């Protein structure tokens, strides 16, 4: 299995609070991605990174920010959580352009 | 029109059946095609990776790409209950900082 660890695995938080999810990899891969997965929508890209301090927005980036200060860690922050951000969040990594992506086990976030 | 369309399912078949899963796409720039399998409450895992057109076989699984029709398929022979999962197609175009585009996934159930 690719060395990807997501933390926490489960979280319940209140509306309006900030939340940070962590993705940690031991593969030294350049590319890292955050997706959310919801019934009827499949996997949707939130943000991605193509190197340390290099990030870009995906298709559903509103309300989310990311940071990547070192190769192995990619953080996803919900600035002020809303109920619409209740979802399962997946981190993925890729070693190079056009290679396969490897996924973490997911973080199940509930905003109440 | 979404870039990648996948039959929504769900799909239920008896054990031993041949299963055909399909995706269509609209972006002719896609050159790399993948199939992922996702078990309940787990992250997606790569099943098949193909480049450009043609077939690729791995055990009971065959991936087929028809770029002229913008159509990809995954065939599962002698389906087993352990194949019960959600299957997602994914596609990528050449170039730096490219991002995978996923279908919404189809849930397959193989009845013993």
mmCIF file of C-alpha atoms in Angstrom:
data_model
loop_
_atom_site.group_PDB
_atom_site.id
_atom_site.type_symbol
_atom_site.label_atom_id
_atom_site.label_comp_id
_atom_site.label_asym_id
_atom_site.label_seq_id
_atom_site.Cartn_x
_atom_site.Cartn_y
_atom_site.Cartn_z
ATOM 1 C CA UNK A 1 0.000 0.000 0.000
ATOM 2 C CA UNK A 2 1.136 3.508 -0.767
ATOM 3 C CA UNK A 3 2.234 5.289 2.386
ATOM 4 C CA UNK A 4 -0.604 7.749 2.862
ATOM 5 C CA UNK A 5 -2.084 8.560 6.235
ATOM 6 C CA UNK A 6 -5.074 10.790 6.754
ATOM 7 C CA UNK A 7 -5.923 12.229 10.149
ATOM 8 C CA UNK A 8 -8.282 12.325 11.817
ATOM 9 C CA UNK A 9 -10.268 9.422 10.368
ATOM 10 C CA UNK A 10 -13.515 10.639 11.862
ATOM 11 C CA UNK A 11 -14.538 14.048 13.156
ATOM 12 C CA UNK A 12 -17.709 15.710 14.319
ATOM 13 C CA UNK A 13 -17.592 19.477 14.561
ATOM 14 C CA UNK A 14 -19.977 22.359 15.024
ATOM 15 C CA UNK A 15 -21.061 24.827 12.395
ATOM 16 C CA UNK A 16 -18.801 27.859 12.276
ATOM 17 C CA UNK A 17 -15.705 26.213 13.717
ATOM 18 C CA UNK A 18 -12.459 25.873 11.762
ATOM 19 C CA UNK A 19 -11.312 22.358 10.944
ATOM 20 C CA UNK A 20 -7.996 21.096 9.596
ATOM 21 C CA UNK A 21 -7.500 17.713 7.969
ATOM 22 C CA UNK A 22 -4.049 16.308 7.462
ATOM 23 C CA UNK A 23 -2.619 14.138 4.728
ATOM 24 C CA UNK A 24 0.815 12.670 5.310
ATOM 25 C CA UNK A 25 2.774 10.667 2.728
ATOM 26 C CA UNK A 26 6.003 8.724 2.939
ATOM 27 C CA UNK A 27 6.447 8.224 -0.819
ATOM 28 C CA UNK A 28 8.109 11.555 -1.585
ATOM 29 C CA UNK A 29 5.525 12.102 -4.348
ATOM 30 C CA UNK A 30 5.291 15.515 -5.927
ATOM 31 C CA UNK A 31 1.570 15.778 -6.491
ATOM 32 C CA UNK A 32 -1.064 15.750 -3.734
ATOM 33 C CA UNK A 33 -4.814 16.190 -3.996
ATOM 34 C CA UNK A 34 -7.828 16.685 -1.766
ATOM 35 C CA UNK A 35 -11.182 15.309 -2.906
ATOM 36 C CA UNK A 36 -14.577 15.115 -1.323
ATOM 37 C CA UNK A 37 -16.972 12.282 -2.064
ATOM 38 C CA UNK A 38 -20.718 12.649 -1.765
ATOM 39 C CA UNK A 39 -23.598 10.426 -2.922
ATOM 40 C CA UNK A 40 -24.641 11.350 -6.422
ATOM 41 C CA UNK A 41 -21.557 13.486 -7.021
ATOM 42 C CA UNK A 42 -18.677 11.069 -6.984
ATOM 43 C CA UNK A 43 -15.183 12.373 -6.294
ATOM 44 C CA UNK A 44 -14.784 16.117 -6.661
ATOM 45 C CA UNK A 45 -11.450 17.883 -6.538
ATOM 46 C CA UNK A 46 -11.120 20.577 -3.872
ATOM 47 C CA UNK A 47 -7.489 21.658 -4.127
ATOM 48 C CA UNK A 48 -4.249 20.153 -5.309
ATOM 49 C CA UNK A 49 -0.536 20.720 -4.988
ATOM 50 C CA UNK A 50 2.234 20.182 -7.494
ATOM 51 C CA UNK A 51 5.075 20.962 -5.141
ATOM 52 C CA UNK A 52 5.966 22.578 -1.860
ATOM 53 C CA UNK A 53 4.121 25.873 -1.587
ATOM 54 C CA UNK A 54 2.573 25.331 -5.045
ATOM 55 C CA UNK A 55 -1.174 24.810 -4.856
ATOM 56 C CA UNK A 56 -4.178 25.414 -7.050
ATOM 57 C CA UNK A 57 -7.948 25.281 -6.836
ATOM 58 C CA UNK A 58 -10.141 22.448 -7.954
ATOM 59 C CA UNK A 59 -13.791 22.480 -8.913
ATOM 60 C CA UNK A 60 -15.245 22.860 -5.387
ATOM 61 C CA UNK A 61 -12.717 25.044 -3.577
ATOM 62 C CA UNK A 62 -15.040 27.619 -2.010
ATOM 63 C CA UNK A 63 -14.819 27.502 1.786
ATOM 64 C CA UNK A 64 -11.571 25.515 1.762
ATOM 65 C CA UNK A 65 -7.915 26.442 1.896
ATOM 66 C CA UNK A 66 -4.775 24.315 1.745
ATOM 67 C CA UNK A 67 -1.155 24.517 2.665
ATOM 68 C CA UNK A 68 1.896 22.485 1.805
ATOM 69 C CA UNK A 69 5.022 23.589 3.628
ATOM 70 C CA UNK A 70 6.872 20.308 3.107
ATOM 71 C CA UNK A 71 6.687 17.480 0.611
ATOM 72 C CA UNK A 72 5.105 14.958 2.933
ATOM 73 C CA UNK A 73 2.219 17.001 4.355
ATOM 74 C CA UNK A 74 -0.819 18.547 2.694
ATOM 75 C CA UNK A 75 -3.318 20.257 4.974
ATOM 76 C CA UNK A 76 -6.925 21.040 4.152
ATOM 77 C CA UNK A 77 -8.639 23.709 6.247
ATOM 78 C CA UNK A 78 -12.320 24.473 6.414
ATOM 79 C CA UNK A 79 -12.284 28.102 7.493
ATOM 80 C CA UNK A 80 -15.759 28.054 9.041
ATOM 81 C CA UNK A 81 -17.419 24.679 8.726
ATOM 82 C CA UNK A 82 -20.946 24.459 7.316
ATOM 83 C CA UNK A 83 -23.353 21.535 7.155
ATOM 84 C CA UNK A 84 -22.827 21.357 3.373
ATOM 85 C CA UNK A 85 -19.229 20.361 4.077
ATOM 86 C CA UNK A 86 -20.333 17.156 5.756
ATOM 87 C CA UNK A 87 -18.639 14.606 3.529
ATOM 88 C CA UNK A 88 -15.925 12.006 3.202
ATOM 89 C CA UNK A 89 -12.600 13.590 2.325
ATOM 90 C CA UNK A 90 -9.877 11.720 0.464
ATOM 91 C CA UNK A 91 -6.277 12.617 -0.053
ATOM 92 C CA UNK A 92 -4.450 11.273 -3.101
ATOM 93 C CA UNK A 93 -0.844 11.343 -4.276
ATOM 94 C CA UNK A 94 0.863 10.949 -7.636
ATOM 95 C CA UNK A 95 4.528 10.483 -8.339
ATOM 96 C CA UNK A 96 4.581 12.268 -11.680
ATOM 97 C CA UNK A 97 2.592 13.592 -14.573
ATOM 98 C CA UNK A 98 -0.023 11.219 -15.919
ATOM 99 C CA UNK A 99 0.763 8.465 -13.423
ATOM 100 C CA UNK A 100 -1.747 6.618 -11.342
ATOM 101 C CA UNK A 101 -3.074 8.178 -8.150
ATOM 102 C CA UNK A 102 -3.017 6.450 -4.781
ATOM 103 C CA UNK A 103 -5.640 7.281 -2.201
ATOM 104 C CA UNK A 104 -5.727 7.474 1.546
ATOM 105 C CA UNK A 105 -8.418 5.800 3.614
ATOM 106 C CA UNK A 106 -10.526 8.899 3.972
ATOM 107 C CA UNK A 107 -11.743 11.224 6.706
ATOM 108 C CA UNK A 108 -15.415 11.186 7.556
ATOM 109 C CA UNK A 109 -16.399 14.711 8.619
ATOM 110 C CA UNK A 110 -19.765 15.598 10.081
ATOM 111 C CA UNK A 111 -20.705 19.227 10.671
ATOM 112 C CA UNK A 112 -23.628 19.636 13.075
ATOM 113 C CA UNK B 1 -22.218 18.032 -20.761
ATOM 114 C CA UNK B 2 -19.944 16.609 -18.109
ATOM 115 C CA UNK B 3 -16.471 15.615 -19.231
ATOM 116 C CA UNK B 4 -16.911 12.045 -17.993
ATOM 117 C CA UNK B 5 -20.200 10.175 -17.808
ATOM 118 C CA UNK B 6 -20.646 6.851 -16.099
ATOM 119 C CA UNK B 7 -23.767 4.715 -15.873
ATOM 120 C CA UNK B 8 -25.182 5.430 -12.397
ATOM 121 C CA UNK B 9 -26.332 1.905 -11.585
ATOM 122 C CA UNK B 10 -26.587 0.170 -9.234
ATOM 123 C CA UNK B 11 -25.868 -3.107 -10.953
ATOM 124 C CA UNK B 12 -26.665 -6.546 -9.540
ATOM 125 C CA UNK B 13 -25.480 -9.758 -11.193
ATOM 126 C CA UNK B 14 -25.296 -13.444 -10.224
ATOM 127 C CA UNK B 15 -21.955 -14.983 -9.347
ATOM 128 C CA UNK B 16 -20.064 -16.132 -12.439
ATOM 129 C CA UNK B 17 -21.579 -13.509 -14.739
ATOM 130 C CA UNK B 18 -19.567 -11.331 -17.083
ATOM 131 C CA UNK B 19 -19.845 -7.705 -16.045
ATOM 132 C CA UNK B 20 -19.396 -4.750 -18.360
ATOM 133 C CA UNK B 21 -18.863 -1.297 -16.883
ATOM 134 C CA UNK B 22 -18.655 1.711 -19.154
ATOM 135 C CA UNK B 23 -17.719 5.387 -19.267
ATOM 136 C CA UNK B 24 -17.978 7.949 -22.013
ATOM 137 C CA UNK B 25 -16.064 11.189 -22.216
ATOM 138 C CA UNK B 26 -16.124 14.387 -24.214
ATOM 139 C CA UNK B 27 -12.560 15.695 -23.937
ATOM 140 C CA UNK B 28 -10.514 14.314 -26.820
ATOM 141 C CA UNK B 29 -7.322 15.346 -25.014
ATOM 142 C CA UNK B 30 -7.659 12.469 -22.547
ATOM 143 C CA UNK B 31 -4.937 9.914 -23.172
ATOM 144 C CA UNK B 32 -4.649 8.068 -19.872
ATOM 145 C CA UNK B 33 -7.472 5.943 -18.542
ATOM 146 C CA UNK B 34 -7.887 4.255 -15.197
ATOM 147 C CA UNK B 35 -10.348 2.125 -13.318
ATOM 148 C CA UNK B 36 -10.566 2.243 -9.560
ATOM 149 C CA UNK B 37 -12.375 -0.087 -7.194
ATOM 150 C CA UNK B 38 -13.716 1.205 -3.909
ATOM 151 C CA UNK B 39 -15.017 -1.003 -1.139
ATOM 152 C CA UNK B 40 -17.460 0.424 1.369
ATOM 153 C CA UNK B 41 -15.805 2.884 3.757
ATOM 154 C CA UNK B 42 -12.432 2.509 2.064
ATOM 155 C CA UNK B 43 -10.369 4.643 -0.288
ATOM 156 C CA UNK B 44 -10.343 3.929 -4.042
ATOM 157 C CA UNK B 45 -7.663 1.521 -5.211
ATOM 158 C CA UNK B 46 -6.256 1.310 -8.718
ATOM 159 C CA UNK B 47 -7.415 -1.672 -10.757
ATOM 160 C CA UNK B 48 -6.296 -0.924 -14.284
ATOM 161 C CA UNK B 49 -4.246 1.749 -16.041
ATOM 162 C CA UNK B 50 -4.132 2.110 -19.810
ATOM 163 C CA UNK B 51 -2.614 4.590 -22.195
ATOM 164 C CA UNK B 52 -4.367 5.581 -25.427
ATOM 165 C CA UNK B 53 -6.467 3.000 -27.262
ATOM 166 C CA UNK B 54 -6.532 -0.752 -27.000
ATOM 167 C CA UNK B 55 -7.081 -3.527 -24.493
ATOM 168 C CA UNK B 56 -5.314 -4.492 -21.334
ATOM 169 C CA UNK B 57 -5.918 -7.696 -19.425
ATOM 170 C CA UNK B 58 -5.102 -8.579 -15.829
ATOM 171 C CA UNK B 59 -6.529 -11.822 -14.583
ATOM 172 C CA UNK B 60 -10.317 -11.652 -14.703
ATOM 173 C CA UNK B 61 -10.261 -7.954 -15.588
ATOM 174 C CA UNK B 62 -9.996 -6.419 -19.050
ATOM 175 C CA UNK B 63 -9.881 -2.696 -19.727
ATOM 176 C CA UNK B 64 -10.783 -1.481 -23.181
ATOM 177 C CA UNK B 65 -10.341 1.994 -24.646
ATOM 178 C CA UNK B 66 -11.947 3.197 -27.865
ATOM 179 C CA UNK B 67 -10.719 6.733 -28.417
ATOM 180 C CA UNK B 68 -12.565 7.133 -31.702
ATOM 181 C CA UNK B 69 -15.854 6.656 -29.843
ATOM 182 C CA UNK B 70 -14.630 8.292 -26.606
ATOM 183 C CA UNK B 71 -15.674 5.193 -24.715
ATOM 184 C CA UNK B 72 -13.940 3.009 -22.168
ATOM 185 C CA UNK B 73 -15.022 -0.256 -20.628
ATOM 186 C CA UNK B 74 -14.054 -2.585 -17.822
ATOM 187 C CA UNK B 75 -14.998 -6.236 -18.173
ATOM 188 C CA UNK B 76 -15.030 -8.601 -15.230
ATOM 189 C CA UNK B 77 -15.142 -12.303 -16.076
ATOM 190 C CA UNK B 78 -16.407 -14.977 -13.704
ATOM 191 C CA UNK B 79 -17.571 -12.325 -11.247
ATOM 192 C CA UNK B 80 -17.269 -13.131 -7.549
ATOM 193 C CA UNK B 81 -19.064 -11.771 -4.470
ATOM 194 C CA UNK B 82 -15.718 -10.198 -3.523
ATOM 195 C CA UNK B 83 -16.046 -8.010 -6.642
ATOM 196 C CA UNK B 84 -18.984 -6.232 -5.002
ATOM 197 C CA UNK B 85 -17.810 -2.625 -4.766
ATOM 198 C CA UNK B 86 -18.090 0.753 -6.428
ATOM 199 C CA UNK B 87 -16.117 1.133 -9.639
ATOM 200 C CA UNK B 88 -14.914 4.530 -10.809
ATOM 201 C CA UNK B 89 -13.392 5.436 -14.131
ATOM 202 C CA UNK B 90 -10.791 8.193 -14.258
ATOM 203 C CA UNK B 91 -9.085 10.001 -17.098
ATOM 204 C CA UNK B 92 -6.155 12.304 -17.587
ATOM 205 C CA UNK B 93 -4.700 14.441 -20.338
ATOM 206 C CA UNK B 94 -1.000 14.904 -21.067
ATOM 207 C CA UNK B 95 0.771 17.856 -19.550
ATOM 208 C CA UNK B 96 2.160 19.297 -16.403
ATOM 209 C CA UNK B 97 -0.054 19.655 -13.349
ATOM 210 C CA UNK B 98 -2.794 17.606 -14.939
ATOM 211 C CA UNK B 99 -5.671 16.419 -12.793
ATOM 212 C CA UNK B 100 -7.627 13.197 -12.898
ATOM 213 C CA UNK B 101 -11.256 13.546 -13.917
ATOM 214 C CA UNK B 102 -13.509 10.914 -12.381
ATOM 215 C CA UNK B 103 -16.832 9.412 -13.303
ATOM 216 C CA UNK B 104 -19.395 9.294 -10.516
ATOM 217 C CA UNK B 105 -18.963 5.578 -9.992
ATOM 218 C CA UNK B 106 -21.230 2.576 -10.291
ATOM 219 C CA UNK B 107 -22.012 0.194 -7.448
ATOM 220 C CA UNK B 108 -21.809 -3.468 -8.374
ATOM 221 C CA UNK B 109 -23.317 -6.265 -6.322
ATOM 222 C CA UNK B 110 -22.481 -9.889 -7.156
ATOM 223 C CA UNK B 111 -25.046 -12.282 -5.680
ATOM 224 C CA UNK B 112 -23.789 -15.700 -4.511
#
